[in-house]
Amino acid sequence: MTMAVAPARSAGPAAPDPVAMFTSMVLIRVFEERMMELRTAGEVIGPVHPYVGQEAIAVGVCAAMAPADFLVSHYRGHGHAIARGVDLDALTAELFGRAGGLCGGKAAALISDRRTNLLMSSGIVGAGVPVAAGAAMAAQVRGEPAVSVAFIGDGALGSGVVHETLTIAAVQRLPLVLVCEHNGYQAGNRTEEVYPEVSLLRLAEAHRVRAVGVDGNDVTAVAAAARDAVEFARGGGGATFIEAQTYLTRFHLQFERPSPEVRPADEMAAWRARDPIDTARQSSPLRDRLSDADVETIWEQARERVEHAVETARSCAWPAPEDAATHVWAEES
């Protein structure tokens, strides 16, 4: 067993501001809708996996993280990146395949960003989880107070490496938080058709990992659950598995056209009625602080910010052909 050094105590971030979280959710929504339009137009490179309907999870979780904490995302990761504070111009340029992008135009949606400790966005289901655990173990051994957070979908619980990592996390008491965005589907397959147990909490508990369920469409509830999990990990308590129940209100992915919709219309309508942005707008913290005019201003500012990012991306150069083989091998600094 790895000999762990007790982490230094570190104050986490201040309690999240409801207006800031609402604003971040709106920005993610506007960005995702615009990227789908631009993918249809052929300006965005590669597939787009929209995050529409799940914004409360990214925003609530990232609001609980400190700057030094690590983040691991997946292929549906634009929302995670924006909530974490990744530069929107550079993110958009990356999706356009331009040299000014976060990864020089080579990654498309599978980005990383050293500035915000976004370690990776894995295109392989579940593959980012051991990377997050490795970052958690490194921090633990060094005696650093950093926590590692990984987002996964419910499909990742079918990956063997996720279960292996949960076992290691439990035994080592790693400062790790796994956030499962349980939207009920794995591409076109319903979760209950794939797993013998609908409650994913029991799968985590089987590995003796602390497991917590939360309404993934309630950003305040998500932020509270994430803050508790991060503080638990930072204090040496070990890993937490958060199951955030949510719904993807747009399609699974888009190339030139969206993937076919196979979900029942009444199910989709019921979840759209629980939209996380509308839910936040009607919550008590915001009803008294934001007028309708304030809300419209937030939407308009988000649209302006996204359009600025789009125009910036369009003005960026394409990667030079001679750079195709760069960033393949580690280089001495």
Short mmCIF file of N, CA and C in Angstrom, two decimals, residues 10 43 80 93 103 136 142 154 158 168 197 223 254 266 281 296 305:
data_model
loop_
_atom_site.label_atom_id
_atom_site.label_comp_id
_atom_site.label_asym_id
_atom_site.label_seq_id
_atom_site.Cartn_x
_atom_site.Cartn_y
_atom_site.Cartn_z
N SER A 10 -6.52 23.09 3.75
CA SER A 10 -6.68 24.20 2.81
C SER A 10 -8.12 24.61 2.79
N GLU A 43 -18.34 24.43 -39.82
CA GLU A 43 -17.23 25.19 -39.26
C GLU A 43 -16.60 24.48 -38.06
N HIS A 80 -18.22 21.24 -18.84
CA HIS A 80 -17.24 21.13 -17.75
C HIS A 80 -16.15 22.17 -17.93
N ALA A 93 -11.81 28.08 -30.68
CA ALA A 93 -10.81 27.89 -31.73
C ALA A 93 -10.40 26.44 -31.85
N CYS A 103 -5.40 23.28 -27.67
CA CYS A 103 -4.42 22.24 -27.99
C CYS A 103 -3.88 22.38 -29.41
N ALA A 136 -5.02 12.12 -7.94
CA ALA A 136 -5.38 12.12 -6.52
C ALA A 136 -4.29 11.45 -5.69
N ARG A 142 2.34 13.39 -1.99
CA ARG A 142 3.11 14.62 -1.80
C ARG A 142 2.64 15.44 -0.60
N ASP A 154 -23.36 7.38 -17.02
CA ASP A 154 -23.75 6.09 -16.42
C ASP A 154 -23.17 4.91 -17.19
N GLY A 158 -20.01 0.39 -16.76
CA GLY A 158 -19.82 -0.89 -17.42
C GLY A 158 -18.37 -1.14 -17.81
N ILE A 168 -9.34 0.68 -5.69
CA ILE A 168 -8.10 1.34 -5.26
C ILE A 168 -8.41 2.59 -4.46
N GLU A 197 -29.02 -3.30 -11.88
CA GLU A 197 -29.39 -2.44 -10.76
C GLU A 197 -29.52 -1.01 -11.26
N ALA A 223 -24.18 21.75 -6.00
CA ALA A 223 -23.06 22.47 -5.40
C ALA A 223 -22.86 22.04 -3.94
N GLN A 254 -23.96 14.91 -32.75
CA GLN A 254 -24.25 15.47 -34.07
C GLN A 254 -22.98 15.53 -34.90
N ASP A 266 -43.16 11.87 -24.43
CA ASP A 266 -43.68 12.32 -23.14
C ASP A 266 -42.58 12.35 -22.08
N ARG A 281 -33.78 29.71 -12.06
CA ARG A 281 -34.41 31.04 -12.13
C ARG A 281 -35.56 31.16 -11.14
N GLU A 296 -32.71 38.72 -18.90
CA GLU A 296 -32.53 38.94 -20.33
C GLU A 296 -31.14 39.51 -20.62
N ARG A 305 -20.88 37.13 -25.85
CA ARG A 305 -19.59 36.51 -25.53
C ARG A 305 -19.31 35.34 -26.46
#
